[in-house]
Tab-separated table of C-alpha atoms in Angstrom:
chain	number	residue	atom	x	y	z
A	1	ARG	CA	11.274	28.732	40.308
A	2	GLY	CA	8.700	30.535	38.097
A	3	LYS	CA	8.337	33.708	39.968
A	4	GLY	CA	4.963	35.321	38.766
A	5	PHE	CA	3.837	32.057	36.899
A	6	SER	CA	0.443	30.860	37.658
A	7	GLN	CA	-0.993	28.009	35.927
A	8	LYS	CA	-4.520	29.418	36.521
A	9	GLY	CA	-3.262	32.463	34.966
A	10	PHE	CA	-1.782	30.874	32.106
A	11	TRP	CA	-4.684	29.246	31.108
A	12	ASP	CA	-6.935	31.853	31.737
A	13	ALA	CA	-5.026	33.917	29.231
A	14	LEU	CA	-5.680	31.546	26.570
A	15	PRO	CA	-8.867	32.020	23.996
A	16	PHE	CA	-10.277	28.898	24.652
A	17	ARG	CA	-10.511	26.608	27.854
A	18	PRO	CA	-8.514	23.529	28.610
A	19	THR	CA	-9.221	20.120	28.524
A	20	ARG	CA	-8.636	18.537	31.823
A	21	ALA	CA	-5.718	16.454	30.483
A	22	GLN	CA	-4.090	19.440	29.321
A	23	GLU	CA	-4.108	21.172	32.973
A	24	ARG	CA	-2.985	17.506	34.242
A	25	ALA	CA	-0.064	17.399	31.873
A	26	LEU	CA	0.852	21.318	32.534
A	27	ALA	CA	0.575	20.388	36.538
A	28	GLN	CA	2.958	17.518	36.077
A	29	ILE	CA	5.359	19.273	34.351
A	30	CYS	CA	5.169	22.390	36.405
A	31	GLN	CA	5.832	19.803	39.427
A	32	ASP	CA	8.570	18.407	37.466
A	33	LEU	CA	10.414	21.609	36.644
A	34	GLY	CA	10.372	22.466	40.601
A	35	SER	CA	11.842	19.157	41.796
A	36	GLY	CA	15.461	20.309	41.293
A	37	ARG	CA	16.045	17.017	38.982
A	38	ALA	CA	16.191	17.186	35.484
A	39	MET	CA	12.924	16.745	33.746
A	40	ARG	CA	11.954	13.972	31.487
A	41	ARG	CA	8.753	13.827	30.560
A	42	LEU	CA	6.748	12.974	26.972
A	43	VAL	CA	3.357	14.129	26.172
A	44	GLN	CA	1.528	12.203	23.947
A	45	GLY	CA	-1.785	12.991	22.378
A	46	ASP	CA	-3.137	12.730	18.854
A	47	VAL	CA	-2.686	15.862	16.196
A	48	GLY	CA	-4.921	18.651	17.378
A	49	SER	CA	-5.111	17.701	21.163
A	50	GLY	CA	-3.177	20.499	22.365
A	51	LYS	CA	0.185	19.625	23.121
A	52	THR	CA	1.536	22.653	21.908
A	53	ALA	CA	-0.509	24.687	24.320
A	54	VAL	CA	0.865	22.686	27.126
A	55	ALA	CA	4.410	23.189	25.698
A	56	PHE	CA	3.808	26.774	25.477
A	57	GLY	CA	2.923	26.915	29.277
A	58	ALA	CA	5.975	24.536	30.474
A	59	ALA	CA	7.928	27.250	28.385
A	60	CYS	CA	6.224	30.053	30.588
A	61	LEU	CA	7.189	28.680	33.686
A	62	ALA	CA	11.096	28.145	32.513
A	63	ILE	CA	11.111	31.852	30.972
A	64	ALA	CA	9.608	33.098	33.743
A	65	SER	CA	12.645	31.259	35.810
A	66	SER	CA	15.079	33.315	33.887
A	67	CYS	CA	15.895	30.258	31.387
A	68	GLN	CA	15.414	30.272	28.010
A	69	CYS	CA	13.419	27.675	26.111
A	70	ALA	CA	14.093	26.094	22.593
A	71	LEU	CA	11.382	24.247	20.617
A	72	MET	CA	13.130	22.089	17.937
A	73	ALA	CA	10.299	21.045	14.936
A	74	PRO	CA	11.044	18.741	12.055
A	75	THR	CA	10.352	20.823	9.204
A	76	GLU	CA	10.685	24.846	8.766
A	77	LEU	CA	6.987	24.824	7.682
A	78	LEU	CA	6.001	23.446	11.382
A	79	ALA	CA	8.577	25.992	13.229
A	80	ARG	CA	7.136	28.784	11.644
A	81	GLN	CA	3.879	27.119	12.303
A	82	HIS	CA	4.826	27.363	16.099
A	83	LEU	CA	5.991	30.707	15.952
A	84	ALA	CA	2.819	32.290	14.629
A	85	SER	CA	1.041	30.331	17.609
A	86	ALA	CA	3.183	31.361	19.983
A	87	GLY	CA	2.750	35.050	18.791
A	88	ARG	CA	-0.642	34.572	19.495
A	89	LEU	CA	-0.870	32.671	22.598
A	90	LEU	CA	1.991	33.734	24.362
A	91	ALA	CA	1.424	37.860	23.369
A	92	PRO	CA	-0.238	38.564	27.176
A	93	PHE	CA	3.121	37.208	28.726
A	94	GLY	CA	5.521	39.738	26.685
A	95	ILE	CA	7.850	36.487	25.980
A	96	SER	CA	9.856	37.475	22.947
A	97	ALA	CA	10.278	34.598	20.270
A	98	GLY	CA	12.385	34.279	17.515
A	99	LEU	CA	12.956	31.542	14.753
A	100	LEU	CA	15.768	30.018	13.359
A	101	VAL	CA	15.982	28.036	10.282
A	102	GLY	CA	18.039	26.723	7.457
A	103	GLY	CA	16.548	29.227	4.918
A	104	MET	CA	17.312	32.326	6.376
A	105	GLY	CA	19.183	35.202	5.035
A	106	ALA	CA	22.568	36.083	6.286
A	107	ALA	CA	21.728	39.462	8.203
A	108	GLN	CA	18.656	37.627	9.796
A	109	ARG	CA	20.556	34.537	10.579
A	110	ARG	CA	23.187	36.979	12.499
A	111	GLU	CA	20.533	39.057	14.313
A	112	THR	CA	18.698	36.015	15.620
A	113	LEU	CA	22.031	34.605	16.544
A	114	GLU	CA	22.954	37.304	18.811
A	115	GLY	CA	19.445	37.501	20.076
A	116	ILE	CA	19.736	34.033	21.152
A	117	ARG	CA	23.486	34.811	22.598
A	118	ASP	CA	22.222	37.796	24.612
A	119	GLY	CA	18.991	36.133	25.727
A	120	SER	CA	16.816	38.505	24.296
A	121	ILE	CA	15.035	35.832	22.476
A	122	GLN	CA	13.529	34.011	25.424
A	123	LEU	CA	11.705	31.200	23.320
A	124	VAL	CA	13.613	29.732	20.170
A	125	ILE	CA	12.071	27.906	17.750
A	126	GLY	CA	13.226	25.878	14.581
A	127	THR	CA	14.765	23.345	12.918
A	128	GLN	CA	17.960	21.043	13.389
A	129	ALA	CA	19.786	25.053	12.664
A	130	LEU	CA	19.099	25.304	16.686
A	131	ILE	CA	22.239	22.527	16.873
A	132	SER	CA	24.169	23.780	14.294
A	133	GLN	CA	27.552	25.279	14.763
A	134	GLY	CA	27.620	28.963	16.098
A	135	VAL	CA	24.194	28.660	18.235
A	136	SER	CA	25.177	29.804	21.415
A	137	TYR	CA	22.315	29.964	24.063
A	138	HIS	CA	22.463	32.351	27.036
A	139	LYS	CA	20.709	30.273	29.373
A	140	LEU	CA	19.090	27.183	27.861
A	141	GLY	CA	16.880	25.365	30.433
A	142	LEU	CA	14.263	24.011	28.621
A	143	VAL	CA	14.237	22.041	25.252
A	144	ILE	CA	11.047	21.064	24.044
A	145	THR	CA	11.287	18.456	20.707
A	146	ASP	CA	7.844	18.126	18.227
A	147	GLU	CA	7.442	15.328	16.302
A	148	GLN	CA	10.507	13.631	18.351
A	149	HIS	CA	10.487	10.528	15.835
A	150	ARG	CA	11.908	12.819	12.902
A	151	PHE	CA	15.008	13.250	14.921
A	152	GLY	CA	17.907	11.117	15.960
A	153	VAL	CA	18.967	10.324	19.473
A	154	ARG	CA	22.254	12.393	18.964
A	155	GLN	CA	20.118	15.308	17.445
A	156	ARG	CA	18.155	15.569	20.649
A	157	LEU	CA	20.918	15.379	22.538
A	158	ALA	CA	22.868	17.678	20.751
A	159	LEU	CA	20.573	20.279	21.601
A	160	THR	CA	20.182	19.366	25.381
A	161	SER	CA	24.333	19.722	25.605
A	162	LYS	CA	23.864	23.279	24.627
A	163	GLY	CA	22.836	24.187	28.013
A	164	ASP	CA	23.539	23.080	31.845
A	165	ALA	CA	21.411	20.490	33.287
A	166	VAL	CA	18.592	21.075	30.739
A	167	ASP	CA	14.674	19.930	30.997
A	168	VAL	CA	13.297	17.781	28.248
A	169	LEU	CA	9.690	17.969	26.944
A	170	VAL	CA	8.881	15.580	24.057
A	171	LEU	CA	5.194	16.086	22.036
A	172	SER	CA	4.863	13.045	20.005
A	173	ALA	CA	1.598	11.408	18.549
A	174	THR	CA	3.160	8.781	17.700
A	175	PRO	CA	6.051	7.644	20.019
A	176	ILE	CA	9.153	5.799	18.747
A	177	PRO	CA	9.780	2.495	20.211
A	178	ARG	CA	12.624	3.903	22.072
A	179	THR	CA	10.507	6.272	24.035
A	180	LEU	CA	7.842	3.992	24.987
A	181	VAL	CA	10.748	1.709	26.244
A	182	LEU	CA	12.180	4.623	28.398
A	183	THR	CA	8.648	5.375	29.532
A	184	ALA	CA	8.542	1.697	30.835
A	185	PHE	CA	11.850	1.472	32.208
A	186	GLY	CA	10.868	4.534	34.090
A	187	ASP	CA	13.722	7.185	32.445
A	188	MET	CA	11.147	9.329	30.855
A	189	ASP	CA	7.723	10.262	32.652
A	190	VAL	CA	4.410	10.044	30.352
């Protein structure tokens, strides 16, 4: 998987040096994504620790493997911040990112939905609008949920059900008790 993707190349293209923890987390994610089994992984770290950069590395690998990636954030403001970060950090990779939030105008929403459907939007960033009726993905392969404690189990499952054998990456500074139980029993890697 991931023809043309290199972890070193990803980190070298970013405007900062990664921490060893970021490098280790992305290496484990890349191993999971290449394993042939569905990934269920939590990236836990304090606010500002670089979870989003690790998630963008995972998105690059998924996209290099001809899959779409969806990043669900709990608020429109955070979704817009992620889109701005994606524009800055993923520009060297030629990845097309799009925003899908509830407050969009009808024409812009139609255009975005068409880009998601035909695959021209490779990284879809949004709120719960990502799971709304009428959103059809071209080939969803990776779902990233930011601040997963702000979403219900059904909401997170609704997004993964929009693709086949979707890999899941959860980002959190404060994992919820259910997630901690899943990691304790081996249903989710940390």
